[in-house]
């Protein structure tokens, strides 16, 4: 079985490509989770801001409102913590994707440079071969030309 000169690099490139794709998908997932957490924080802040002020009513109404405010405040604190965690996960996912993308680009660049070097070497061999053919033709023509002149050059 014949293998191309870069077959091992092609395998490395495929593995790096899979890793890059996986880390990109991880980044997308992390960004979605971060956005969802930010929406939840915004919703809770809106709920808290839109609660009517206690103006009149009995102590039971006041206690119920305070309980609701405390519950929303607690949920908001938890949601902010979740948003901060999601932000850190997104940052880590972005850094990992960048590393994987850079590694893939390095392998692809190496494969491309090697292919270009092989093409240049092939071109040089072809030019050398064509020069040899041209030299042979020139010698044949020069020999025929001297024979046509009667052997006198």
PDB file of C-alpha atoms in Angstrom:
ATOM      1  CA  UNK A   1       0.000   0.000   0.000  1.00  0.00           C
ATOM      2  CA  UNK A   2       1.447   3.308  -1.098  1.00  0.00           C
ATOM      3  CA  UNK A   3       1.158   6.235   1.270  1.00  0.00           C
ATOM      4  CA  UNK A   4       1.497   9.868   0.361  1.00  0.00           C
ATOM      5  CA  UNK A   5       4.384  11.736   1.948  1.00  0.00           C
ATOM      6  CA  UNK A   6       1.973  13.655   4.152  1.00  0.00           C
ATOM      7  CA  UNK A   7      -0.399  10.818   5.064  1.00  0.00           C
ATOM      8  CA  UNK A   8       0.573  11.029   8.731  1.00  0.00           C
ATOM      9  CA  UNK A   9       0.059  14.773   8.680  1.00  0.00           C
ATOM     10  CA  UNK A  10      -3.347  14.241   7.056  1.00  0.00           C
ATOM     11  CA  UNK A  11      -4.294  12.011   9.994  1.00  0.00           C
ATOM     12  CA  UNK A  12      -3.081  14.663  12.430  1.00  0.00           C
ATOM     13  CA  UNK A  13      -5.062  17.296  10.519  1.00  0.00           C
ATOM     14  CA  UNK A  14      -8.234  15.182  10.715  1.00  0.00           C
ATOM     15  CA  UNK A  15      -7.798  14.728  14.477  1.00  0.00           C
ATOM     16  CA  UNK A  16      -7.093  18.433  14.941  1.00  0.00           C
ATOM     17  CA  UNK A  17     -10.116  19.232  12.790  1.00  0.00           C
ATOM     18  CA  UNK A  18     -12.358  17.075  14.960  1.00  0.00           C
ATOM     19  CA  UNK A  19     -10.981  18.706  18.101  1.00  0.00           C
ATOM     20  CA  UNK A  20     -11.501  22.172  16.639  1.00  0.00           C
ATOM     21  CA  UNK A  21     -15.068  21.326  15.645  1.00  0.00           C
ATOM     22  CA  UNK A  22     -15.810  19.873  19.089  1.00  0.00           C
ATOM     23  CA  UNK A  23     -14.386  22.892  20.875  1.00  0.00           C
ATOM     24  CA  UNK A  24     -16.344  25.211  18.554  1.00  0.00           C
ATOM     25  CA  UNK A  25     -19.545  23.333  19.390  1.00  0.00           C
ATOM     26  CA  UNK A  26     -18.641  23.557  23.080  1.00  0.00           C
ATOM     27  CA  UNK A  27     -18.154  27.300  22.692  1.00  0.00           C
ATOM     28  CA  UNK A  28     -21.530  27.687  20.989  1.00  0.00           C
ATOM     29  CA  UNK A  29     -23.205  25.729  23.786  1.00  0.00           C
ATOM     30  CA  UNK A  30     -21.438  27.787  26.450  1.00  0.00           C
ATOM     31  CA  UNK A  31     -22.471  31.032  24.751  1.00  0.00           C
ATOM     32  CA  UNK A  32     -26.103  29.885  24.601  1.00  0.00           C
ATOM     33  CA  UNK A  33     -26.015  29.029  28.294  1.00  0.00           C
ATOM     34  CA  UNK A  34     -24.476  32.406  29.096  1.00  0.00           C
ATOM     35  CA  UNK A  35     -27.170  34.192  27.088  1.00  0.00           C
ATOM     36  CA  UNK A  36     -29.910  32.194  28.816  1.00  0.00           C
ATOM     37  CA  UNK A  37     -28.463  33.098  32.217  1.00  0.00           C
ATOM     38  CA  UNK A  38     -28.299  36.779  31.212  1.00  0.00           C
ATOM     39  CA  UNK A  39     -31.953  36.654  30.106  1.00  0.00           C
ATOM     40  CA  UNK A  40     -32.927  35.103  33.448  1.00  0.00           C
ATOM     41  CA  UNK A  41     -31.100  37.866  35.346  1.00  0.00           C
ATOM     42  CA  UNK A  42     -32.830  40.515  33.215  1.00  0.00           C
ATOM     43  CA  UNK A  43     -36.241  38.905  33.810  1.00  0.00           C
ATOM     44  CA  UNK A  44     -35.745  38.818  37.572  1.00  0.00           C
ATOM     45  CA  UNK A  45     -34.473  42.402  37.629  1.00  0.00           C
ATOM     46  CA  UNK A  46     -37.556  43.446  35.670  1.00  0.00           C
ATOM     47  CA  UNK A  47     -39.826  41.577  38.102  1.00  0.00           C
ATOM     48  CA  UNK A  48     -38.149  43.259  41.032  1.00  0.00           C
ATOM     49  CA  UNK A  49     -38.323  46.710  39.430  1.00  0.00           C
ATOM     50  CA  UNK A  50     -41.950  46.309  38.405  1.00  0.00           C
ATOM     51  CA  UNK A  51     -43.217  45.317  41.843  1.00  0.00           C
ATOM     52  CA  UNK A  52     -45.570  47.993  43.107  1.00  0.00           C
ATOM     53  CA  UNK A  53     -44.580  49.853  46.209  1.00  0.00           C
ATOM     54  CA  UNK A  54     -46.489  49.039  49.355  1.00  0.00           C
ATOM     55  CA  UNK A  55     -48.716  51.988  49.983  1.00  0.00           C
ATOM     56  CA  UNK A  56     -51.668  50.859  52.009  1.00  0.00           C
ATOM     57  CA  UNK A  57     -52.844  47.580  53.387  1.00  0.00           C
ATOM     58  CA  UNK A  58     -52.619  45.457  56.393  1.00  0.00           C
ATOM     59  CA  UNK A  59     -49.615  43.745  57.871  1.00  0.00           C
ATOM     60  CA  UNK A  60     -50.358  40.499  56.012  1.00  0.00           C
ATOM     61  CA  UNK A  61     -50.175  42.269  52.622  1.00  0.00           C
ATOM     62  CA  UNK A  62     -46.934  43.955  53.643  1.00  0.00           C
ATOM     63  CA  UNK A  63     -45.406  40.649  54.810  1.00  0.00           C
ATOM     64  CA  UNK A  64     -46.481  38.881  51.583  1.00  0.00           C
ATOM     65  CA  UNK A  65     -44.916  41.636  49.475  1.00  0.00           C
ATOM     66  CA  UNK A  66     -41.706  41.534  51.478  1.00  0.00           C
ATOM     67  CA  UNK A  67     -41.583  37.756  51.160  1.00  0.00           C
ATOM     68  CA  UNK A  68     -42.029  38.074  47.366  1.00  0.00           C
ATOM     69  CA  UNK A  69     -39.297  40.725  47.171  1.00  0.00           C
ATOM     70  CA  UNK A  70     -36.954  38.539  49.232  1.00  0.00           C
ATOM     71  CA  UNK A  71     -37.701  35.481  47.069  1.00  0.00           C
ATOM     72  CA  UNK A  72     -37.050  37.406  43.854  1.00  0.00           C
ATOM     73  CA  UNK A  73     -33.904  38.909  45.405  1.00  0.00           C
ATOM     74  CA  UNK A  74     -32.641  35.459  46.350  1.00  0.00           C
ATOM     75  CA  UNK A  75     -33.433  34.090  42.875  1.00  0.00           C
ATOM     76  CA  UNK A  76     -31.677  37.110  41.360  1.00  0.00           C
ATOM     77  CA  UNK A  77     -28.544  36.454  43.426  1.00  0.00           C
ATOM     78  CA  UNK A  78     -28.550  32.819  42.351  1.00  0.00           C
ATOM     79  CA  UNK A  79     -29.130  33.813  38.713  1.00  0.00           C
ATOM     80  CA  UNK A  80     -26.242  36.295  38.832  1.00  0.00           C
ATOM     81  CA  UNK A  81     -23.986  33.551  40.183  1.00  0.00           C
ATOM     82  CA  UNK A  82     -25.132  31.249  37.398  1.00  0.00           C
ATOM     83  CA  UNK A  83     -24.486  33.997  34.855  1.00  0.00           C
ATOM     84  CA  UNK A  84     -20.982  34.591  36.217  1.00  0.00           C
ATOM     85  CA  UNK A  85     -20.222  30.855  36.091  1.00  0.00           C
ATOM     86  CA  UNK A  86     -21.563  30.645  32.546  1.00  0.00           C
ATOM     87  CA  UNK A  87     -19.398  33.608  31.586  1.00  0.00           C
ATOM     88  CA  UNK A  88     -16.292  31.868  32.956  1.00  0.00           C
ATOM     89  CA  UNK A  89     -17.185  28.661  31.103  1.00  0.00           C
ATOM     90  CA  UNK A  90     -17.645  30.666  27.881  1.00  0.00           C
ATOM     91  CA  UNK A  91     -14.277  32.319  28.353  1.00  0.00           C
ATOM     92  CA  UNK A  92     -12.572  28.958  28.898  1.00  0.00           C
ATOM     93  CA  UNK A  93     -14.408  27.464  25.891  1.00  0.00           C
ATOM     94  CA  UNK A  94     -13.333  30.400  23.710  1.00  0.00           C
ATOM     95  CA  UNK A  95      -9.708  29.995  24.778  1.00  0.00           C
ATOM     96  CA  UNK A  96      -9.813  26.238  24.082  1.00  0.00           C
ATOM     97  CA  UNK A  97     -11.370  26.792  20.675  1.00  0.00           C
ATOM     98  CA  UNK A  98      -8.695  29.364  19.854  1.00  0.00           C
ATOM     99  CA  UNK A  99      -5.930  26.909  20.834  1.00  0.00           C
ATOM    100  CA  UNK A 100      -7.519  24.108  18.779  1.00  0.00           C
ATOM    101  CA  UNK A 101      -8.047  26.407  15.790  1.00  0.00           C
ATOM    102  CA  UNK A 102      -4.422  27.571  15.950  1.00  0.00           C
ATOM    103  CA  UNK A 103      -3.129  23.996  16.113  1.00  0.00           C
ATOM    104  CA  UNK A 104      -5.279  22.966  13.150  1.00  0.00           C
ATOM    105  CA  UNK A 105      -4.102  25.977  11.134  1.00  0.00           C
ATOM    106  CA  UNK A 106      -0.475  25.089  11.891  1.00  0.00           C
ATOM    107  CA  UNK A 107      -0.875  21.519  10.612  1.00  0.00           C
ATOM    108  CA  UNK A 108      -2.792  22.672   7.527  1.00  0.00           C
ATOM    109  CA  UNK A 109      -0.104  25.266   6.818  1.00  0.00           C
ATOM    110  CA  UNK A 110       2.622  22.622   7.117  1.00  0.00           C
ATOM    111  CA  UNK A 111       0.765  20.318   4.719  1.00  0.00           C
ATOM    112  CA  UNK A 112       0.318  23.179   2.275  1.00  0.00           C
ATOM    113  CA  UNK A 113       3.993  24.216   2.460  1.00  0.00           C
ATOM    114  CA  UNK A 114       5.120  20.625   1.902  1.00  0.00           C
ATOM    115  CA  UNK A 115       2.795  20.255  -1.082  1.00  0.00           C
ATOM    116  CA  UNK A 116       4.118  23.505  -2.509  1.00  0.00           C
ATOM    117  CA  UNK A 117       7.713  22.364  -1.999  1.00  0.00           C
ATOM    118  CA  UNK A 118       6.935  19.056  -3.767  1.00  0.00           C
ATOM    119  CA  UNK A 119       5.313  20.941  -6.639  1.00  0.00           C
ATOM    120  CA  UNK A 120       8.354  23.201  -6.956  1.00  0.00           C
ATOM    121  CA  UNK A 121      10.696  20.193  -6.908  1.00  0.00           C
ATOM    122  CA  UNK A 122       8.535  18.471  -9.528  1.00  0.00           C
ATOM    123  CA  UNK A 123       8.727  21.622 -11.646  1.00  0.00           C
ATOM    124  CA  UNK A 124      12.508  21.741 -11.340  1.00  0.00           C
ATOM    125  CA  UNK A 125      12.801  18.061 -12.358  1.00  0.00           C
ATOM    126  CA  UNK A 126      10.486  18.657 -15.291  1.00  0.00           C
ATOM    127  CA  UNK A 127      12.515  21.667 -16.453  1.00  0.00           C
ATOM    128  CA  UNK A 128      15.727  19.635 -16.125  1.00  0.00           C
ATOM    129  CA  UNK A 129      14.187  16.784 -18.119  1.00  0.00           C
ATOM    130  CA  UNK A 130      12.951  19.162 -20.814  1.00  0.00           C
ATOM    131  CA  UNK A 131      16.410  20.794 -20.961  1.00  0.00           C
ATOM    132  CA  UNK A 132      17.909  17.325 -21.480  1.00  0.00           C
ATOM    133  CA  UNK A 133      15.455  16.604 -24.284  1.00  0.00           C
ATOM    134  CA  UNK A 134      16.164  19.977 -25.878  1.00  0.00           C
ATOM    135  CA  UNK A 135      19.905  19.354 -25.636  1.00  0.00           C
ATOM    136  CA  UNK A 136      19.519  15.940 -27.297  1.00  0.00           C
ATOM    137  CA  UNK A 137      17.435  17.463 -30.078  1.00  0.00           C
ATOM    138  CA  UNK A 138      19.953  20.221 -30.567  1.00  0.00           C
ATOM    139  CA  UNK A 139      22.809  17.714 -30.794  1.00  0.00           C
ATOM    140  CA  UNK A 140      20.891  15.593 -33.299  1.00  0.00           C
ATOM    141  CA  UNK A 141      20.075  18.627 -35.374  1.00  0.00           C
ATOM    142  CA  UNK A 142      23.653  19.877 -35.125  1.00  0.00           C
ATOM    143  CA  UNK A 143      24.949  16.445 -36.164  1.00  0.00           C
ATOM    144  CA  UNK A 144      22.526  16.282 -39.087  1.00  0.00           C
ATOM    145  CA  UNK A 145      23.496  19.781 -40.082  1.00  0.00           C
ATOM    146  CA  UNK A 146      27.218  18.910 -40.133  1.00  0.00           C
ATOM    147  CA  UNK A 147      26.519  15.741 -42.154  1.00  0.00           C
ATOM    148  CA  UNK A 148      24.499  17.771 -44.631  1.00  0.00           C
ATOM    149  CA  UNK A 149      27.485  20.094 -45.098  1.00  0.00           C
ATOM    150  CA  UNK A 150      29.739  17.208 -45.855  1.00  0.00           C
ATOM    151  CA  UNK A 151      31.282  16.799 -42.458  1.00  0.00           C
ATOM    152  CA  UNK A 152      32.757  20.292 -42.435  1.00  0.00           C
ATOM    153  CA  UNK A 153      31.789  22.450 -39.589  1.00  0.00           C
TER     154      UNK A 153
END
